[in-house]
Short mmCIF file of C-alpha atoms in Angstrom, two decimals:
data_model
loop_
_atom_site.label_atom_id
_atom_site.label_comp_id
_atom_site.label_asym_id
_atom_site.label_seq_id
_atom_site.Cartn_x
_atom_site.Cartn_y
_atom_site.Cartn_z
CA MET A 1 0.05 -0.04 -0.33
CA HIS A 2 2.98 2.50 0.71
CA ASP A 3 4.16 1.70 -2.29
CA VAL A 4 1.28 2.75 -4.11
CA VAL A 5 0.59 5.75 -3.05
CA ARG A 6 3.53 6.65 -3.71
CA ASP A 7 3.38 6.21 -6.88
CA VAL A 8 0.38 8.03 -6.94
CA ALA A 9 2.18 10.99 -5.49
CA ILE A 10 5.18 10.80 -8.12
CA TYR A 11 2.75 11.07 -10.54
CA ILE A 12 0.71 13.88 -9.38
CA ALA A 13 3.74 15.57 -8.54
CA SER A 14 5.11 15.32 -11.49
CA GLU A 15 2.79 16.82 -13.43
CA GLY A 16 4.12 20.16 -15.29
CA ASN A 17 7.44 20.20 -15.67
CA HIS A 18 8.57 18.91 -12.16
CA ILE A 19 10.17 15.50 -12.60
CA PHE A 20 10.27 13.24 -9.40
CA MET A 21 12.96 10.62 -8.74
CA VAL A 22 11.98 8.06 -5.32
CA SER A 23 15.02 5.61 -4.94
CA HIS A 24 14.68 3.71 -1.70
CA ASP A 25 17.25 0.69 -0.53
CA VAL A 26 19.80 1.52 -2.73
CA ASN A 27 23.40 0.96 -2.75
CA SER A 28 26.67 1.99 -4.08
CA GLU A 29 25.79 -1.35 -7.25
CA GLU A 30 22.61 0.60 -7.71
CA PHE A 31 23.21 4.52 -7.32
CA PRO A 32 24.69 6.43 -9.05
CA ARG A 33 23.24 4.22 -12.14
CA LYS A 34 24.92 7.42 -13.88
CA ASP A 35 26.98 9.94 -14.93
CA SER A 36 23.71 12.67 -15.46
CA TYR A 37 19.46 12.80 -14.08
CA GLU A 38 19.36 15.65 -16.23
CA GLN A 39 15.87 15.64 -16.56
CA TYR A 40 14.40 15.00 -12.85
CA SER A 41 13.69 18.08 -10.79
CA HIS A 42 13.54 16.36 -7.66
CA MET A 43 15.25 13.40 -6.06
CA SER A 44 14.57 11.34 -2.50
CA ILE A 45 17.15 8.62 -1.72
CA VAL A 46 17.39 6.38 1.18
CA ALA A 47 20.57 4.94 0.88
CA ASN A 48 21.71 1.48 2.23
CA LYS A 49 24.89 0.36 1.71
CA PHE A 50 28.41 2.15 0.12
CA ASP A 51 31.33 0.09 -0.34
CA GLU A 52 32.66 2.45 -2.34
CA LEU A 53 32.11 6.71 -2.17
CA PRO A 54 29.37 8.20 -4.35
CA ARG A 55 30.44 9.90 -7.29
CA PRO A 56 29.50 12.98 -8.54
CA ILE A 57 26.43 13.02 -11.16
CA LEU A 58 25.22 15.73 -13.34
CA CYS A 59 21.50 16.93 -12.24
CA PRO A 60 21.30 20.64 -13.54
CA LYS A 61 17.69 20.77 -13.14
CA LEU A 62 17.87 19.51 -9.76
CA LYS A 63 15.57 21.39 -7.56
CA LEU A 64 15.36 19.44 -4.16
CA LEU A 65 17.20 16.71 -3.22
CA MET A 66 16.87 14.14 -0.06
CA LEU A 67 19.35 12.27 0.68
CA LYS A 68 19.28 9.71 3.46
CA LEU A 69 22.55 7.65 4.22
CA CYS A 70 22.43 4.82 6.51
CA SER A 71 25.78 3.73 6.55
CA GLY A 72 26.69 1.31 8.98
CA TYR A 73 29.90 3.08 9.06
CA PRO A 74 31.37 6.69 9.23
CA PHE A 75 32.10 7.74 5.89
CA LYS A 76 32.82 11.13 3.59
CA LEU A 77 31.24 11.58 0.35
CA GLN A 78 34.31 12.90 -2.69
CA GLU A 79 35.03 16.66 -2.28
CA ASP A 80 33.36 16.73 -6.16
CA PHE A 81 29.59 15.39 -4.94
CA PHE A 82 27.76 18.70 -5.85
CA TYR A 83 29.33 20.31 -8.38
CA GLY A 84 26.50 19.36 -10.63
CA MET A 85 23.73 20.77 -8.67
CA GLY A 86 24.28 24.07 -9.27
CA GLU A 87 20.10 24.92 -9.09
CA LEU A 88 19.87 22.85 -6.20
CA ASN A 89 17.33 25.19 -3.99
CA VAL A 90 17.30 22.84 -1.06
CA LEU A 91 19.20 19.68 0.23
CA SER A 92 17.89 17.59 3.22
CA MET A 93 20.80 15.17 4.20
CA THR A 94 20.04 12.72 7.41
CA GLY A 95 22.24 9.65 8.78
CA GLY A 96 20.80 6.76 9.58
CA THR A 97 22.73 7.04 13.45
CA TYR A 98 24.83 9.89 14.04
CA MET A 99 27.81 7.08 14.73
CA TYR A 100 28.10 5.89 11.48
CA SER A 101 27.56 9.39 8.96
CA ILE A 102 29.02 11.46 6.97
CA GLN A 103 32.21 13.18 9.26
CA THR A 104 32.94 16.13 7.10
CA PHE A 105 31.14 18.40 4.19
CA PRO A 106 32.39 17.96 0.63
CA ALA A 107 34.25 21.48 -0.75
CA SER A 108 31.72 21.64 -3.62
CA ILE A 109 28.86 22.21 -1.41
CA GLN A 110 30.15 25.79 -0.94
CA ARG A 111 29.23 25.84 -5.07
CA LEU A 112 25.53 25.89 -4.93
CA SER A 113 25.28 29.68 -5.01
CA ASN A 114 21.44 28.98 -5.14
CA LEU A 115 20.39 26.75 -1.95
CA ARG A 116 17.81 28.59 0.39
CA THR A 117 17.13 25.38 2.76
CA LEU A 118 19.56 23.46 3.81
CA CYS A 119 18.59 20.76 6.37
CA LEU A 120 21.19 17.79 8.25
CA SER A 121 20.09 14.99 10.97
CA ASP A 122 22.04 12.97 12.55
CA LEU A 123 25.15 13.74 11.03
CA THR A 124 28.64 13.14 12.87
CA LEU A 125 29.68 16.85 12.03
CA ASP A 126 33.26 17.90 12.80
CA ASP A 127 33.03 20.91 11.50
CA ILE A 128 30.61 23.05 9.54
CA SER A 129 32.42 26.38 9.16
CA ILE A 130 31.99 25.67 5.54
CA ILE A 131 28.41 26.18 5.34
CA GLY A 132 29.30 30.08 5.94
CA GLU A 133 29.77 30.11 2.41
CA LEU A 134 26.48 29.67 1.34
CA VAL A 135 25.33 33.23 1.69
CA THR A 136 22.21 32.91 0.62
CA LEU A 137 20.60 30.54 2.60
CA GLU A 138 17.15 31.53 4.04
CA ILE A 139 16.61 28.13 6.37
CA LEU A 140 18.82 26.29 8.17
CA SER A 141 18.46 23.31 10.61
CA ILE A 142 20.74 21.27 11.94
CA ARG A 143 19.72 18.50 14.45
CA ASN A 144 21.54 15.53 15.99
CA SER A 145 24.58 16.81 15.06
CA ASN A 146 27.39 16.36 17.94
CA LEU A 147 28.53 20.02 17.54
CA GLU A 148 30.83 21.70 20.27
CA GLU A 149 30.26 24.71 19.53
CA LEU A 150 28.57 27.01 16.48
CA PRO A 151 31.21 28.53 14.80
CA VAL A 152 31.94 32.24 13.93
CA GLU A 153 31.42 31.73 10.17
CA ILE A 154 27.37 31.15 10.63
CA GLY A 155 26.90 34.31 11.44
CA LYS A 156 28.19 35.09 7.46
CA LEU A 157 24.27 34.11 6.86
CA THR A 158 22.74 37.26 6.86
CA ASN A 159 19.97 36.29 5.13
CA LEU A 160 18.56 33.78 7.51
CA ILE A 161 14.73 33.43 8.28
CA LEU A 162 14.77 30.76 10.85
CA LEU A 163 18.07 28.75 12.31
CA GLU A 164 16.72 25.45 14.51
CA PHE A 165 19.48 24.05 16.49
CA TRP A 166 18.06 20.78 18.26
CA ASN A 167 20.72 18.30 19.62
CA HIS A 168 19.58 15.63 21.87
CA LEU A 169 23.64 13.80 21.24
CA GLY A 170 25.76 15.79 23.19
CA GLU A 171 26.42 19.31 24.80
CA LEU A 172 26.82 22.25 22.56
CA LYS A 173 29.39 23.60 24.33
CA LYS A 174 29.24 27.11 23.04
CA VAL A 175 27.77 29.76 20.61
CA LEU A 176 30.79 32.09 19.63
CA PRO A 177 30.10 35.62 21.16
CA GLY A 178 28.86 37.54 18.42
CA LEU A 179 28.03 35.01 15.99
CA LEU A 180 24.48 35.40 16.16
CA SER A 181 24.14 39.50 16.63
CA ARG A 182 24.99 39.34 12.90
CA LEU A 183 22.16 37.78 12.28
CA GLU A 184 20.29 40.64 11.75
CA LEU A 185 17.73 39.43 8.78
CA TRP A 186 16.43 37.31 11.31
CA ASN A 187 12.01 36.88 11.58
CA GLU A 188 11.83 34.06 13.31
CA LEU A 189 14.67 32.25 15.66
CA GLU A 190 13.98 28.60 16.72
CA GLU A 191 17.07 28.62 18.52
CA PHE A 192 17.52 25.66 20.32
CA LYS A 193 15.51 22.50 21.25
CA ARG A 194 16.01 19.53 23.70
CA ILE A 195 14.30 15.73 24.23
CA PRO A 196 11.82 15.37 27.34
CA THR A 197 13.46 15.62 30.94
CA GLY A 198 14.69 12.16 31.56
CA VAL A 199 16.31 11.17 28.63
CA TRP A 200 19.08 14.18 28.87
CA SER A 201 22.22 13.23 29.76
CA GLU A 202 23.87 15.92 32.86
CA GLN A 203 25.71 17.25 29.81
CA GLY A 204 23.02 17.46 27.28
CA GLU A 205 21.86 20.85 27.08
CA LEU A 206 23.01 24.10 26.50
CA LYS A 207 24.86 26.13 28.91
CA ARG A 208 24.14 29.94 28.30
CA ILE A 209 23.38 32.16 25.36
CA SER A 210 26.00 34.72 24.68
CA PRO A 211 25.26 38.90 26.13
CA GLY A 212 24.28 41.21 23.90
CA VAL A 213 22.44 37.98 21.41
CA LEU A 214 19.69 38.76 21.57
CA SER A 215 18.87 42.50 21.87
CA ARG A 216 20.51 42.86 18.29
CA LEU A 217 18.00 40.64 16.66
CA VAL A 218 16.08 43.77 16.52
CA ARG A 219 13.71 42.12 13.29
CA LEU A 220 12.64 38.78 15.46
CA GLU A 221 9.31 38.72 14.91
CA GLU A 222 9.37 34.53 16.59
CA LEU A 223 11.56 33.74 19.42
CA HIS A 224 11.47 30.47 20.85
CA VAL A 225 14.62 29.43 23.36
CA VAL A 226 14.08 26.07 24.51
CA GLY A 227 16.62 23.88 26.73
CA VAL A 228 19.29 26.98 27.98
CA ARG A 229 19.53 25.49 31.64
CA HIS A 230 20.65 29.83 32.64
CA CYS A 231 18.08 31.95 30.94
CA SER A 232 17.38 34.85 33.50
CA TYR A 233 16.74 37.57 34.12
CA SER A 234 20.25 39.35 32.38
CA THR A 235 19.00 37.39 28.79
CA LEU A 236 15.00 38.25 29.61
CA ARG A 237 16.18 41.96 29.13
CA GLU A 238 17.59 41.88 25.71
CA LEU A 239 14.22 40.52 24.69
CA GLU A 240 12.77 44.32 25.66
CA SER A 241 14.48 45.70 22.32
CA LEU A 242 12.77 43.11 20.31
CA SER A 243 9.53 45.13 19.67
CA ARG A 244 7.97 43.09 16.67
CA LEU A 245 7.93 40.06 18.63
CA THR A 246 4.69 38.45 17.98
CA VAL A 247 5.32 34.83 18.88
CA LEU A 248 7.81 33.66 21.69
CA THR A 249 8.81 30.87 23.32
CA LEU A 250 11.03 30.67 26.59
CA ASP A 251 12.00 27.18 28.52
CA GLU A 252 13.05 26.66 31.62
CA CYS A 253 13.69 29.90 33.18
CA SER A 254 15.59 30.69 36.87
CA GLU A 255 13.10 31.85 39.12
CA ASP A 256 14.65 35.29 39.32
CA VAL A 257 12.44 36.08 36.53
CA ILE A 258 9.29 36.01 38.33
CA TYR A 259 10.47 38.59 40.90
CA SER A 260 11.63 40.75 38.47
CA ASN A 261 10.26 43.44 35.91
CA LEU A 262 10.48 43.65 32.16
CA VAL A 263 8.49 45.61 29.32
CA LEU A 264 7.96 43.12 26.42
CA SER A 265 6.79 42.93 23.22
CA SER A 266 3.09 44.43 22.96
CA LYS A 267 2.24 42.19 19.74
CA LEU A 268 2.85 39.36 21.28
CA THR A 269 0.05 37.34 20.45
CA ARG A 270 1.39 33.66 21.34
CA TYR A 271 3.69 32.81 24.27
CA ILE A 272 4.87 30.38 26.26
CA LEU A 273 6.85 30.49 29.19
CA HIS A 274 8.17 27.92 31.23
CA VAL A 275 10.27 28.84 34.40
CA GLY A 276 11.76 26.04 36.52
CA GLY A 277 10.59 22.33 36.58
CA VAL A 278 7.16 22.65 35.68
CA GLY A 279 6.38 19.96 33.25
CA ILE A 280 3.30 21.08 30.62
CA GLU A 281 1.78 18.36 28.36
CA ASP A 282 2.35 17.81 24.68
CA SER A 283 -1.17 18.09 23.80
CA SER A 284 -1.78 21.27 25.33
CA MET A 285 1.21 23.07 23.89
CA ASP A 286 -1.47 22.40 20.88
CA ASN A 287 -5.06 23.51 22.22
CA TYR A 288 -3.67 26.75 23.98
CA SER A 289 -2.15 29.84 22.36
CA LYS A 290 -1.21 31.54 26.00
CA ILE A 291 0.48 29.69 28.16
CA ILE A 292 2.31 30.13 31.67
CA ALA A 293 3.92 27.64 33.57
CA LEU A 294 5.35 28.43 36.78
CA GLU A 295 7.64 27.35 39.86
CA VAL A 296 6.88 30.11 42.29
CA THR A 297 9.13 28.79 45.68
CA GLU A 298 8.67 32.23 47.63
CA THR A 299 6.16 34.45 48.45
CA ALA A 300 7.33 37.56 47.00
CA PRO A 301 5.69 39.68 44.85
CA LEU A 302 5.63 39.30 40.71
CA GLY A 303 7.50 40.77 38.66
CA ASP A 304 4.77 42.95 36.56
CA TRP A 305 5.54 41.40 33.55
CA ILE A 306 4.72 38.15 34.94
CA CYS A 307 1.45 39.96 36.28
CA HIS A 308 0.57 41.09 32.68
CA LEU A 309 1.32 37.68 30.75
CA LEU A 310 -0.68 35.82 33.35
CA ARG A 311 -4.24 38.13 33.41
CA LYS A 312 -3.46 37.01 29.62
CA SER A 313 -2.73 33.12 29.84
CA GLU A 314 -5.42 30.19 28.94
CA LEU A 315 -3.41 27.93 30.49
CA VAL A 316 -1.88 28.96 33.70
CA HIS A 317 -0.03 26.08 35.43
CA SER A 318 1.45 27.46 38.76
CA THR A 319 3.17 24.84 41.71
CA GLY A 320 4.90 26.50 44.97
CA LYS A 321 3.51 28.44 47.79
CA GLY A 322 3.69 31.75 46.13
CA SER A 323 1.02 30.06 44.33
CA GLU A 324 -1.63 32.60 45.96
CA ASN A 325 0.20 35.69 44.17
CA VAL A 326 -0.44 33.95 41.09
CA LEU A 327 -4.41 33.69 42.31
CA THR A 328 -4.10 36.95 43.50
CA GLU A 329 -3.37 38.55 39.51
CA LEU A 330 -5.92 36.07 37.91
CA GLN A 331 -9.14 37.03 40.26
CA LEU A 332 -8.16 40.91 39.44
CA ASP A 333 -8.66 40.50 36.27
CA GLU A 334 -12.11 37.88 37.47
CA PHE A 335 -10.45 35.22 35.49
CA GLN A 336 -11.69 36.31 32.44
CA ASN A 337 -8.75 34.24 29.68
CA VAL A 338 -8.10 31.35 31.69
CA GLU A 339 -9.07 28.10 30.08
CA TYR A 340 -7.47 25.51 32.09
CA LEU A 341 -5.80 26.10 35.76
CA CYS A 342 -3.39 24.13 37.49
CA LEU A 343 -2.33 24.79 40.92
CA GLU A 344 0.02 22.18 42.92
CA GLU A 345 2.00 22.54 46.54
CA CYS A 346 1.08 24.97 47.80
CA ASP A 347 -0.35 24.33 51.74
CA SER A 348 -0.80 27.97 52.51
CA LEU A 349 -3.43 28.05 50.65
CA THR A 350 -7.78 27.93 51.65
CA HIS A 351 -9.89 28.25 48.32
CA SER A 352 -9.03 27.94 45.31
CA LEU A 353 -11.23 30.90 43.59
CA ASN A 354 -12.29 33.28 45.83
CA ILE A 355 -13.69 36.12 43.74
CA TYR A 356 -15.96 39.40 43.92
CA CYS A 357 -18.32 39.23 40.62
CA GLN A 358 -19.39 43.35 39.80
CA ASN A 359 -19.83 44.19 36.61
CA ASN A 360 -18.04 40.05 34.18
CA ILE A 361 -18.78 36.88 34.78
CA PRO A 362 -16.48 35.23 36.82
CA PHE A 363 -14.19 32.25 34.79
CA PRO A 364 -16.29 32.60 31.61
CA LYS A 365 -13.96 30.15 30.15
CA LEU A 366 -12.55 27.94 32.72
CA GLU A 367 -12.91 24.73 31.22
CA ARG A 368 -10.56 22.35 33.60
CA LEU A 369 -9.49 23.05 37.31
CA GLU A 370 -6.99 20.69 38.65
CA VAL A 371 -5.90 21.26 42.52
CA SER A 372 -2.97 18.91 44.29
CA GLU A 373 -1.35 18.47 47.10
CA CYS A 374 -2.64 21.76 48.74
CA GLY A 375 -3.07 20.23 52.61
CA GLY A 376 -5.13 23.35 53.44
CA LEU A 377 -7.61 24.11 51.17
CA GLN A 378 -11.39 24.19 52.86
CA TYR A 379 -12.99 25.92 49.59
CA VAL A 380 -12.74 25.51 45.93
CA PHE A 381 -14.63 28.41 45.19
CA CYS A 382 -15.52 31.06 47.31
CA VAL A 383 -17.89 33.62 45.54
CA LEU A 384 -19.21 36.77 46.58
CA LEU A 385 -22.31 37.97 44.34
CA ALA A 386 -24.04 41.43 45.55
CA GLY A 387 -23.22 41.08 49.13
CA GLU A 388 -24.08 37.14 49.49
CA SER A 389 -21.41 34.64 49.10
CA SER A 390 -21.67 31.02 48.28
CA THR A 391 -18.75 28.27 48.87
CA ALA A 392 -18.31 24.39 47.29
CA ALA A 393 -15.81 22.47 50.05
CA CYS A 394 -13.94 20.23 49.80
CA PRO A 395 -14.65 16.23 50.38
CA ASP A 396 -12.78 14.93 53.11
CA ASP A 397 -9.73 11.62 51.96
CA ASP A 398 -12.43 9.69 53.45
CA ASP A 399 -15.35 10.44 51.66
#
């Protein structure tokens, strides 16, 4: 069935001037079978075994090349492998396992003067500095590369609109100072991602973002910083320069940011803010556009920017003894936007929702309420309406 669907898709896509070639489970005896593939505009190749280095092929019309190399040992492509692909716009290269894959790029990759998108996945890359010569790149995605640093040459890619670095395999030790500040044309930066907690090794994290990097990316509209352990107040202060920001993801910020004051872009329409060790279900990421999850271990007043985001949030998850302050801020707006509220580990909490309704209907959008490990809780709701009060008590553990 898979082959039938694939063949039908290729037939439909090949109508017009597009000619596709899809070859799976090939080896060095089968590919390349000839020196020229002049008619093809799109090629997808999955190679399982290469007893010899794949030789260059002539593909003067090729716009897209997807190459998956499932070799059982590390190898190199021939230096002139890309010579005959001058019109290539999209290049995707994937290894079967990062331990047995391409180690260095062929020098001919710098001849791809029309390349707009480069995706690299599961490749053991010793050095990617040559990518800095691909100045036409707009999208660069690097996953599971086992790199130790993002080289300074990447700063030449001033046409980038999206950079994705997702490293599951080891520690990216540093981003060289001044690197990201040179990429001033980015509209989106999906900077660093990681796999879920529990799968990471102790070294599998990016330690920090170099000072002064974010503040210079003044054209950013989307910023995603995920898996940076020490995303502190000094780092977030740089966001004040990003007046065009509409989408923001901050993961595992240090707790000091909760009690600090910042001024973020007024154009934010989507955000995910994750402070401390609070987990968020993956499904929730898709269902809500404004998410805030806080580990609040202190009872100090919350920062103005946190209060502002809380009152606009659709999903609020708060854990720790400072959760009372979170509720206080939500009550000021009568829970007008909250759809999903989760409270944990706050023994001083005596009631979850206590609100005086004057003009608005309280919590008009609330669909889901979760309260756990709040030993002092007496009432779930305590609502005051025109001088009257009503409560909904918590059941005893024996009930």
